[in-house]
Amino acid sequence: TQLLEQSPQFLSIQEGENLTVYCNSSSVFSSLQWYRQEPGEGPVLLVTVVTGGEVKKLKRLTFQFGDARKDSSLHITAAQPGDTGLYLCAGARNNDMRFGAGTRLTVKP
Amino acid sequence: NAGVTQTPKFQVLKTGQSMTLQCAQDMNHNSMYWYRQDPGMGLRLIYYSASEGTTDKGEVPNGYNVSRLNKREFSLRLESAAPSQTSVYFCASSVFLGGQETQYFGPGTRLLVL
């Protein structure tokens, strides 16, 4: 079993729709990161959240860290085809970082 | 500034063959990592190097060895490849920014072991 469970595993939506993807765990993390990975490339860091309840915005993307620092969500407003990719969350604890399996998002024009 | 580079991009091996995956970074980062990515499994850490001259095992080190040749280069060696090692391998380096670690990944090496 994964330490970090991401849901949904796959998501296909139309351009302009809103969506939320989740990253859940039973473990507490000192910080949590979200990455986006495009086909044939390595992951690229989007954001790091550190404080329980923290909300960060990156243009149309909103990231939230759960109050208990065990889970996180990523909300995309008015999705665009350029948002297509694999979204990975990664939690850090005790100098160890673990990745979830990712949510593969497809945004159709 | 090329960031993190990896060679080769693709490789096909037969069971039992050996090979070395190369990684280099030009960002003067102390820490470097090797991950493998498999469908439904996410990224799993194989080995890491916190600084030149040191290496440590990660989550899945069996069947692999590493060498931190200098500050720029960190190689991953498969001494006797097995089909279970078919995967996409990513190298990364990291730096602390604002108190938080930021990892920069290379483009990956796609390995098929027959």
PDB file of N, CA, C and O in Angstrom, chain A residues 24-90:
ATOM      1  N   ASN A  24      -4.071  11.776   0.254  1.00  0.00           N
ATOM      2  CA  ASN A  24      -4.433  11.414   1.625  1.00  0.00           C
ATOM      3  C   ASN A  24      -3.456  10.423   2.237  1.00  0.00           C
ATOM      4  O   ASN A  24      -2.895   9.570   1.540  1.00  0.00           O
ATOM      5  N   SER A  25      -3.288  10.524   3.545  1.00  0.00           N
ATOM      6  CA  SER A  25      -2.402   9.620   4.264  1.00  0.00           C
ATOM      7  C   SER A  25      -2.863   9.512   5.716  1.00  0.00           C
ATOM      8  O   SER A  25      -3.577  10.372   6.220  1.00  0.00           O
ATOM      9  N   SER A  26      -2.422   8.454   6.371  1.00  0.00           N
ATOM     10  CA  SER A  26      -2.650   8.330   7.810  1.00  0.00           C
ATOM     11  C   SER A  26      -1.454   8.860   8.592  1.00  0.00           C
ATOM     12  O   SER A  26      -1.483   8.898   9.824  1.00  0.00           O
ATOM     13  N   SER A  27      -0.424   9.282   7.868  1.00  0.00           N
ATOM     14  CA  SER A  27       0.790   9.795   8.511  1.00  0.00           C
ATOM     15  C   SER A  27       0.809  11.318   8.505  1.00  0.00           C
ATOM     16  O   SER A  27       0.220  11.951   7.621  1.00  0.00           O
ATOM     17  N   VAL A  28       1.513  11.878   9.447  1.00  0.00           N
ATOM     18  CA  VAL A  28       1.687  13.326   9.539  1.00  0.00           C
ATOM     19  C   VAL A  28       2.985  13.707   8.826  1.00  0.00           C
ATOM     20  O   VAL A  28       4.008  13.041   8.994  1.00  0.00           O
ATOM     21  N   PHE A  29       2.924  14.764   8.049  1.00  0.00           N
ATOM     22  CA  PHE A  29       4.095  15.219   7.304  1.00  0.00           C
ATOM     23  C   PHE A  29       4.515  16.613   7.757  1.00  0.00           C
ATOM     24  O   PHE A  29       3.676  17.439   8.118  1.00  0.00           O
ATOM     25  N   SER A  30       5.807  16.866   7.701  1.00  0.00           N
ATOM     26  CA  SER A  30       6.303  18.198   8.036  1.00  0.00           C
ATOM     27  C   SER A  30       6.020  19.172   6.896  1.00  0.00           C
ATOM     28  O   SER A  30       5.899  20.378   7.132  1.00  0.00           O
ATOM     29  N   SER A  31       5.949  18.663   5.690  1.00  0.00           N
ATOM     30  CA  SER A  31       5.579  19.494   4.547  1.00  0.00           C
ATOM     31  C   SER A  31       5.051  18.577   3.447  1.00  0.00           C
ATOM     32  O   SER A  31       5.268  17.362   3.472  1.00  0.00           O
ATOM     33  N   LEU A  32       4.369  19.180   2.507  1.00  0.00           N
ATOM     34  CA  LEU A  32       3.838  18.407   1.397  1.00  0.00           C
ATOM     35  C   LEU A  32       4.047  19.208   0.123  1.00  0.00           C
ATOM     36  O   LEU A  32       3.844  20.423   0.110  1.00  0.00           O
ATOM     37  N   GLN A  33       4.467  18.515  -0.918  1.00  0.00           N
ATOM     38  CA  GLN A  33       4.735  19.171  -2.188  1.00  0.00           C
ATOM     39  C   GLN A  33       3.826  18.592  -3.268  1.00  0.00           C
ATOM     40  O   GLN A  33       3.447  17.431  -3.217  1.00  0.00           O
ATOM     41  N   TRP A  34       3.519  19.436  -4.253  1.00  0.00           N
ATOM     42  CA  TRP A  34       2.799  19.016  -5.449  1.00  0.00           C
ATOM     43  C   TRP A  34       3.708  19.248  -6.665  1.00  0.00           C
ATOM     44  O   TRP A  34       4.330  20.316  -6.790  1.00  0.00           O
ATOM     45  N   TYR A  35       3.760  18.242  -7.530  1.00  0.00           N
ATOM     46  CA  TYR A  35       4.529  18.298  -8.764  1.00  0.00           C
ATOM     47  C   TYR A  35       3.595  18.039  -9.952  1.00  0.00           C
ATOM     48  O   TYR A  35       2.591  17.330  -9.816  1.00  0.00           O
ATOM     49  N   ARG A  36       3.979  18.578 -11.113  1.00  0.00           N
ATOM     50  CA  ARG A  36       3.323  18.194 -12.365  1.00  0.00           C
ATOM     51  C   ARG A  36       4.372  17.573 -13.282  1.00  0.00           C
ATOM     52  O   ARG A  36       5.487  18.099 -13.417  1.00  0.00           O
ATOM     53  N   GLN A  37       3.985  16.459 -13.898  1.00  0.00           N
ATOM     54  CA  GLN A  37       4.893  15.746 -14.792  1.00  0.00           C
ATOM     55  C   GLN A  37       4.224  15.591 -16.150  1.00  0.00           C
ATOM     56  O   GLN A  37       3.102  15.073 -16.241  1.00  0.00           O
ATOM     57  N   GLU A  38       4.904  16.033 -17.190  1.00  0.00           N
ATOM     58  CA  GLU A  38       4.398  15.889 -18.549  1.00  0.00           C
ATOM     59  C   GLU A  38       5.071  14.681 -19.197  1.00  0.00           C
ATOM     60  O   GLU A  38       6.156  14.263 -18.774  1.00  0.00           O
ATOM     61  N   PRO A  39       4.421  14.096 -20.201  1.00  0.00           N
ATOM     62  CA  PRO A  39       4.958  12.869 -20.822  1.00  0.00           C
ATOM     63  C   PRO A  39       6.400  13.043 -21.280  1.00  0.00           C
ATOM     64  O   PRO A  39       6.740  14.035 -21.918  1.00  0.00           O
ATOM     65  N   GLY A  40       7.251  12.085 -20.931  1.00  0.00           N
ATOM     66  CA  GLY A  40       8.629  12.112 -21.371  1.00  0.00           C
ATOM     67  C   GLY A  40       9.525  13.057 -20.605  1.00  0.00           C
ATOM     68  O   GLY A  40      10.686  13.258 -20.986  1.00  0.00           O
ATOM     69  N   GLU A  41       8.999  13.632 -19.527  1.00  0.00           N
ATOM     70  CA  GLU A  41       9.799  14.574 -18.746  1.00  0.00           C
ATOM     71  C   GLU A  41       9.780  14.204 -17.270  1.00  0.00           C
ATOM     72  O   GLU A  41       8.980  13.383 -16.825  1.00  0.00           O
ATOM     73  N   GLY A  42      10.658  14.844 -16.509  1.00  0.00           N
ATOM     74  CA  GLY A  42      10.656  14.642 -15.073  1.00  0.00           C
ATOM     75  C   GLY A  42       9.648  15.544 -14.394  1.00  0.00           C
ATOM     76  O   GLY A  42       9.171  16.514 -14.982  1.00  0.00           O
ATOM     77  N   PRO A  43       9.297  15.255 -13.141  1.00  0.00           N
ATOM     78  CA  PRO A  43       8.360  16.098 -12.397  1.00  0.00           C
ATOM     79  C   PRO A  43       8.935  17.490 -12.174  1.00  0.00           C
ATOM     80  O   PRO A  43      10.142  17.657 -12.012  1.00  0.00           O
ATOM     81  N   VAL A  44       8.031  18.467 -12.133  1.00  0.00           N
ATOM     82  CA  VAL A  44       8.409  19.854 -11.861  1.00  0.00           C
ATOM     83  C   VAL A  44       7.628  20.327 -10.647  1.00  0.00           C
ATOM     84  O   VAL A  44       6.394  20.185 -10.608  1.00  0.00           O
ATOM     85  N   LEU A  45       8.331  20.878  -9.668  1.00  0.00           N
ATOM     86  CA  LEU A  45       7.680  21.322  -8.439  1.00  0.00           C
ATOM     87  C   LEU A  45       6.730  22.484  -8.706  1.00  0.00           C
ATOM     88  O   LEU A  45       7.088  23.460  -9.370  1.00  0.00           O
ATOM     89  N   LEU A  46       5.492  22.372  -8.166  1.00  0.00           N
ATOM     90  CA  LEU A  46       4.516  23.453  -8.267  1.00  0.00           C
ATOM     91  C   LEU A  46       4.486  24.275  -6.982  1.00  0.00           C
ATOM     92  O   LEU A  46       4.494  25.505  -7.015  1.00  0.00           O
ATOM     93  N   VAL A  47       4.413  23.568  -5.838  1.00  0.00           N
ATOM     94  CA  VAL A  47       4.252  24.281  -4.577  1.00  0.00           C
ATOM     95  C   VAL A  47       4.675  23.406  -3.412  1.00  0.00           C
ATOM     96  O   VAL A  47       4.668  22.171  -3.523  1.00  0.00           O
ATOM     97  N   THR A  48       5.056  24.042  -2.310  1.00  0.00           N
ATOM     98  CA  THR A  48       5.307  23.369  -1.043  1.00  0.00           C
ATOM     99  C   THR A  48       4.402  23.995   0.011  1.00  0.00           C
ATOM    100  O   THR A  48       4.361  25.218   0.127  1.00  0.00           O
ATOM    101  N   VAL A  49       3.661  23.167   0.750  1.00  0.00           N
ATOM    102  CA  VAL A  49       2.859  23.663   1.874  1.00  0.00           C
ATOM    103  C   VAL A  49       3.431  23.085   3.147  1.00  0.00           C
ATOM    104  O   VAL A  49       3.854  21.913   3.177  1.00  0.00           O
ATOM    105  N   VAL A  50       3.446  23.903   4.180  1.00  0.00           N
ATOM    106  CA  VAL A  50       4.160  23.550   5.402  1.00  0.00           C
ATOM    107  C   VAL A  50       3.264  23.568   6.646  1.00  0.00           C
ATOM    108  O   VAL A  50       3.372  22.700   7.507  1.00  0.00           O
ATOM    109  N   THR A  51       2.379  24.534   6.711  1.00  0.00           N
ATOM    110  CA  THR A  51       1.567  24.735   7.910  1.00  0.00           C
ATOM    111  C   THR A  51       0.191  24.105   7.743  1.00  0.00           C
ATOM    112  O   THR A  51      -0.445  24.247   6.688  1.00  0.00           O
ATOM    113  N   GLY A  52      -0.289  23.412   8.792  1.00  0.00           N
ATOM    114  CA  GLY A  52      -1.629  22.835   8.757  1.00  0.00           C
ATOM    115  C   GLY A  52      -2.669  23.903   8.450  1.00  0.00           C
ATOM    116  O   GLY A  52      -2.656  24.953   9.064  1.00  0.00           O
ATOM    117  N   GLY A  53      -3.555  23.615   7.478  1.00  0.00           N
ATOM    118  CA  GLY A  53      -4.577  24.579   7.087  1.00  0.00           C
ATOM    119  C   GLY A  53      -4.123  25.588   6.054  1.00  0.00           C
ATOM    120  O   GLY A  53      -4.928  26.396   5.573  1.00  0.00           O
ATOM    121  N   GLU A  54      -2.860  25.533   5.691  1.00  0.00           N
ATOM    122  CA  GLU A  54      -2.302  26.512   4.749  1.00  0.00           C
ATOM    123  C   GLU A  54      -2.951  26.380   3.381  1.00  0.00           C
ATOM    124  O   GLU A  54      -3.205  25.276   2.907  1.00  0.00           O
ATOM    125  N   VAL A  55      -3.206  27.520   2.754  1.00  0.00           N
ATOM    126  CA  VAL A  55      -3.732  27.573   1.391  1.00  0.00           C
ATOM    127  C   VAL A  55      -2.784  28.412   0.555  1.00  0.00           C
ATOM    128  O   VAL A  55      -2.417  29.523   0.954  1.00  0.00           O
ATOM    129  N   LYS A  56      -2.378  27.869  -0.583  1.00  0.00           N
ATOM    130  CA  LYS A  56      -1.532  28.627  -1.514  1.00  0.00           C
ATOM    131  C   LYS A  56      -2.190  28.629  -2.883  1.00  0.00           C
ATOM    132  O   LYS A  56      -2.770  27.630  -3.297  1.00  0.00           O
ATOM    133  N   LYS A  57      -2.060  29.784  -3.555  1.00  0.00           N
ATOM    134  CA  LYS A  57      -2.630  29.902  -4.889  1.00  0.00           C
ATOM    135  C   LYS A  57      -1.533  30.167  -5.899  1.00  0.00           C
ATOM    136  O   LYS A  57      -0.619  30.954  -5.659  1.00  0.00           O
ATOM    137  N   LEU A  58      -1.647  29.506  -7.036  1.00  0.00           N
ATOM    138  CA  LEU A  58      -0.723  29.667  -8.138  1.00  0.00           C
ATOM    139  C   LEU A  58      -1.584  29.826  -9.389  1.00  0.00           C
ATOM    140  O   LEU A  58      -1.982  28.849 -10.008  1.00  0.00           O
ATOM    141  N   LYS A  59      -1.900  31.081  -9.701  1.00  0.00           N
ATOM    142  CA  LYS A  59      -2.798  31.395 -10.822  1.00  0.00           C
ATOM    143  C   LYS A  59      -4.130  30.671 -10.623  1.00  0.00           C
ATOM    144  O   LYS A  59      -4.860  30.949  -9.678  1.00  0.00           O
ATOM    145  N   ARG A  60      -4.476  29.719 -11.481  1.00  0.00           N
ATOM    146  CA  ARG A  60      -5.773  29.024 -11.365  1.00  0.00           C
ATOM    147  C   ARG A  60      -5.709  27.790 -10.461  1.00  0.00           C
ATOM    148  O   ARG A  60      -6.705  27.087 -10.317  1.00  0.00           O
ATOM    149  N   LEU A  61      -4.563  27.531  -9.864  1.00  0.00           N
ATOM    150  CA  LEU A  61      -4.391  26.363  -9.013  1.00  0.00           C
ATOM    151  C   LEU A  61      -4.409  26.797  -7.551  1.00  0.00           C
ATOM    152  O   LEU A  61      -3.735  27.745  -7.170  1.00  0.00           O
ATOM    153  N   THR A  62      -5.194  26.084  -6.733  1.00  0.00           N
ATOM    154  CA  THR A  62      -5.268  26.338  -5.295  1.00  0.00           C
ATOM    155  C   THR A  62      -4.894  25.065  -4.559  1.00  0.00           C
ATOM    156  O   THR A  62      -5.495  24.011  -4.788  1.00  0.00           O
ATOM    157  N   PHE A  63      -3.922  25.176  -3.676  1.00  0.00           N
ATOM    158  CA  PHE A  63      -3.418  24.041  -2.910  1.00  0.00           C
ATOM    159  C   PHE A  63      -3.779  24.249  -1.446  1.00  0.00           C
ATOM    160  O   PHE A  63      -3.640  25.350  -0.919  1.00  0.00           O
ATOM    161  N   GLN A  64      -4.237  23.172  -0.792  1.00  0.00           N
ATOM    162  CA  GLN A  64      -4.561  23.261   0.626  1.00  0.00           C
ATOM    163  C   GLN A  64      -3.921  22.105   1.372  1.00  0.00           C
ATOM    164  O   GLN A  64      -3.955  20.958   0.916  1.00  0.00           O
ATOM    165  N   PHE A  65      -3.333  22.404   2.517  1.00  0.00           N
ATOM    166  CA  PHE A  65      -2.761  21.400   3.409  1.00  0.00           C
ATOM    167  C   PHE A  65      -3.758  21.188   4.522  1.00  0.00           C
ATOM    168  O   PHE A  65      -4.262  22.152   5.107  1.00  0.00           O
ATOM    169  N   GLY A  66      -4.080  19.949   4.837  1.00  0.00           N
ATOM    170  CA  GLY A  66      -5.047  19.653   5.875  1.00  0.00           C
ATOM    171  C   GLY A  66      -4.605  20.150   7.244  1.00  0.00           C
ATOM    172  O   GLY A  66      -3.404  20.275   7.509  1.00  0.00           O
ATOM    173  N   ASP A  67      -5.578  20.423   8.098  1.00  0.00           N
ATOM    174  CA  ASP A  67      -5.274  20.952   9.433  1.00  0.00           C
ATOM    175  C   ASP A  67      -4.317  20.041  10.202  1.00  0.00           C
ATOM    176  O   ASP A  67      -3.460  20.507  10.951  1.00  0.00           O
ATOM    177  N   ALA A  68      -4.497  18.733  10.054  1.00  0.00           N
ATOM    178  CA  ALA A  68      -3.677  17.756  10.765  1.00  0.00           C
ATOM    179  C   ALA A  68      -2.392  17.401  10.015  1.00  0.00           C
ATOM    180  O   ALA A  68      -1.625  16.545  10.470  1.00  0.00           O
ATOM    181  N   ARG A  69      -2.156  18.029   8.884  1.00  0.00           N
ATOM    182  CA  ARG A  69      -0.964  17.809   8.040  1.00  0.00           C
ATOM    183  C   ARG A  69      -0.860  16.356   7.574  1.00  0.00           C
ATOM    184  O   ARG A  69       0.227  15.788   7.449  1.00  0.00           O
ATOM    185  N   LYS A  70      -2.023  15.725   7.315  1.00  0.00           N
ATOM    186  CA  LYS A  70      -2.033  14.355   6.797  1.00  0.00           C
ATOM    187  C   LYS A  70      -2.533  14.292   5.358  1.00  0.00           C
ATOM    188  O   LYS A  70      -2.419  13.245   4.715  1.00  0.00           O
ATOM    189  N   ASP A  71      -3.123  15.376   4.870  1.00  0.00           N
ATOM    190  CA  ASP A  71      -3.720  15.318   3.553  1.00  0.00           C
ATOM    191  C   ASP A  71      -3.652  16.672   2.875  1.00  0.00           C
ATOM    192  O   ASP A  71      -3.379  17.699   3.519  1.00  0.00           O
ATOM    193  N   SER A  72      -3.903  16.657   1.571  1.00  0.00           N
ATOM    194  CA  SER A  72      -3.829  17.889   0.806  1.00  0.00           C
ATOM    195  C   SER A  72      -4.746  17.777  -0.401  1.00  0.00           C
ATOM    196  O   SER A  72      -5.110  16.668  -0.825  1.00  0.00           O
ATOM    197  N   SER A  73      -5.127  18.926  -0.926  1.00  0.00           N
ATOM    198  CA  SER A  73      -5.941  18.939  -2.137  1.00  0.00           C
ATOM    199  C   SER A  73      -5.404  19.979  -3.099  1.00  0.00           C
ATOM    200  O   SER A  73      -4.763  20.955  -2.700  1.00  0.00           O
ATOM    201  N   LEU A  74      -5.686  19.719  -4.369  1.00  0.00           N
ATOM    202  CA  LEU A  74      -5.329  20.647  -5.440  1.00  0.00           C
ATOM    203  C   LEU A  74      -6.595  20.926  -6.237  1.00  0.00           C
ATOM    204  O   LEU A  74      -7.211  19.989  -6.757  1.00  0.00           O
ATOM    205  N   HIS A  75      -6.979  22.183  -6.297  1.00  0.00           N
ATOM    206  CA  HIS A  75      -8.169  22.578  -7.043  1.00  0.00           C
ATOM    207  C   HIS A  75      -7.732  23.410  -8.237  1.00  0.00           C
ATOM    208  O   HIS A  75      -6.922  24.334  -8.090  1.00  0.00           O
ATOM    209  N   ILE A  76      -8.244  23.057  -9.412  1.00  0.00           N
ATOM    210  CA  ILE A  76      -7.952  23.832 -10.622  1.00  0.00           C
ATOM    211  C   ILE A  76      -9.249  24.468 -11.110  1.00  0.00           C
ATOM    212  O   ILE A  76     -10.261  23.768 -11.294  1.00  0.00           O
ATOM    213  N   THR A  77      -9.212  25.749 -11.312  1.00  0.00           N
ATOM    214  CA  THR A  77     -10.372  26.489 -11.812  1.00  0.00           C
ATOM    215  C   THR A  77     -10.231  26.703 -13.315  1.00  0.00           C
ATOM    216  O   THR A  77      -9.149  27.047 -13.790  1.00  0.00           O
ATOM    217  N   ALA A  78     -11.331  26.485 -14.018  1.00  0.00           N
ATOM    218  CA  ALA A  78     -11.352  26.721 -15.472  1.00  0.00           C
ATOM    219  C   ALA A  78     -10.175  26.043 -16.162  1.00  0.00           C
ATOM    220  O   ALA A  78      -9.309  26.695 -16.758  1.00  0.00           O
ATOM    221  N   ALA A  79     -10.142  24.715 -16.068  1.00  0.00           N
ATOM    222  CA  ALA A  79      -9.004  23.947 -16.587  1.00  0.00           C
ATOM    223  C   ALA A  79      -8.784  24.210 -18.078  1.00  0.00           C
ATOM    224  O   ALA A  79      -9.733  24.435 -18.850  1.00  0.00           O
ATOM    225  N   GLN A  80      -7.511  24.184 -18.470  1.00  0.00           N
ATOM    226  CA  GLN A  80      -7.106  24.376 -19.851  1.00  0.00           C
ATOM    227  C   GLN A  80      -6.327  23.174 -20.342  1.00  0.00           C
ATOM    228  O   GLN A  80      -5.747  22.435 -19.524  1.00  0.00           O
ATOM    229  N   PRO A  81      -6.276  22.938 -21.642  1.00  0.00           N
ATOM    230  CA  PRO A  81      -5.510  21.792 -22.162  1.00  0.00           C
ATOM    231  C   PRO A  81      -4.062  21.773 -21.675  1.00  0.00           C
ATOM    232  O   PRO A  81      -3.481  20.709 -21.484  1.00  0.00           O
ATOM    233  N   GLY A  82      -3.494  22.931 -21.433  1.00  0.00           N
ATOM    234  CA  GLY A  82      -2.125  22.993 -20.924  1.00  0.00           C
ATOM    235  C   GLY A  82      -1.974  22.465 -19.517  1.00  0.00           C
ATOM    236  O   GLY A  82      -0.843  22.256 -19.053  1.00  0.00           O
ATOM    237  N   ASP A  83      -3.083  22.233 -18.820  1.00  0.00           N
ATOM    238  CA  ASP A  83      -3.021  21.648 -17.472  1.00  0.00           C
ATOM    239  C   ASP A  83      -2.890  20.132 -17.521  1.00  0.00           C
ATOM    240  O   ASP A  83      -2.681  19.495 -16.483  1.00  0.00           O
ATOM    241  N   THR A  84      -3.008  19.547 -18.690  1.00  0.00           N
ATOM    242  CA  THR A  84      -2.891  18.093 -18.853  1.00  0.00           C
ATOM    243  C   THR A  84      -1.543  17.612 -18.339  1.00  0.00           C
ATOM    244  O   THR A  84      -0.506  18.208 -18.626  1.00  0.00           O
ATOM    245  N   GLY A  85      -1.586  16.529 -17.553  1.00  0.00           N
ATOM    246  CA  GLY A  85      -0.345  15.968 -17.022  1.00  0.00           C
ATOM    247  C   GLY A  85      -0.616  15.062 -15.842  1.00  0.00           C
ATOM    248  O   GLY A  85      -1.763  14.831 -15.466  1.00  0.00           O
ATOM    249  N   LEU A  86       0.465  14.552 -15.273  1.00  0.00           N
ATOM    250  CA  LEU A  86       0.388  13.709 -14.079  1.00  0.00           C
ATOM    251  C   LEU A  86       0.713  14.592 -12.871  1.00  0.00           C
ATOM    252  O   LEU A  86       1.782  15.204 -12.819  1.00  0.00           O
ATOM    253  N   TYR A  87      -0.203  14.655 -11.923  1.00  0.00           N
ATOM    254  CA  TYR A  87      -0.017  15.471 -10.724  1.00  0.00           C
ATOM    255  C   TYR A  87       0.371  14.550  -9.570  1.00  0.00           C
ATOM    256  O   TYR A  87      -0.379  13.643  -9.210  1.00  0.00           O
ATOM    257  N   LEU A  88       1.529  14.801  -9.015  1.00  0.00           N
ATOM    258  CA  LEU A  88       2.086  13.989  -7.941  1.00  0.00           C
ATOM    259  C   LEU A  88       2.143  14.783  -6.653  1.00  0.00           C
ATOM    260  O   LEU A  88       2.514  15.952  -6.671  1.00  0.00           O
ATOM    261  N   CYS A  89       1.793  14.146  -5.549  1.00  0.00           N
ATOM    262  CA  CYS A  89       2.046  14.776  -4.252  1.00  0.00           C
ATOM    263  C   CYS A  89       3.191  14.017  -3.589  1.00  0.00           C
ATOM    264  O   CYS A  89       3.417  12.828  -3.865  1.00  0.00           O
ATOM    265  N   ALA A  90       3.920  14.713  -2.743  1.00  0.00           N
ATOM    266  CA  ALA A  90       5.052  14.123  -2.041  1.00  0.00           C
ATOM    267  C   ALA A  90       5.088  14.685  -0.629  1.00  0.00           C
ATOM    268  O   ALA A  90       5.057  15.893  -0.444  1.00  0.00           O
TER     269      ALA A  90
END
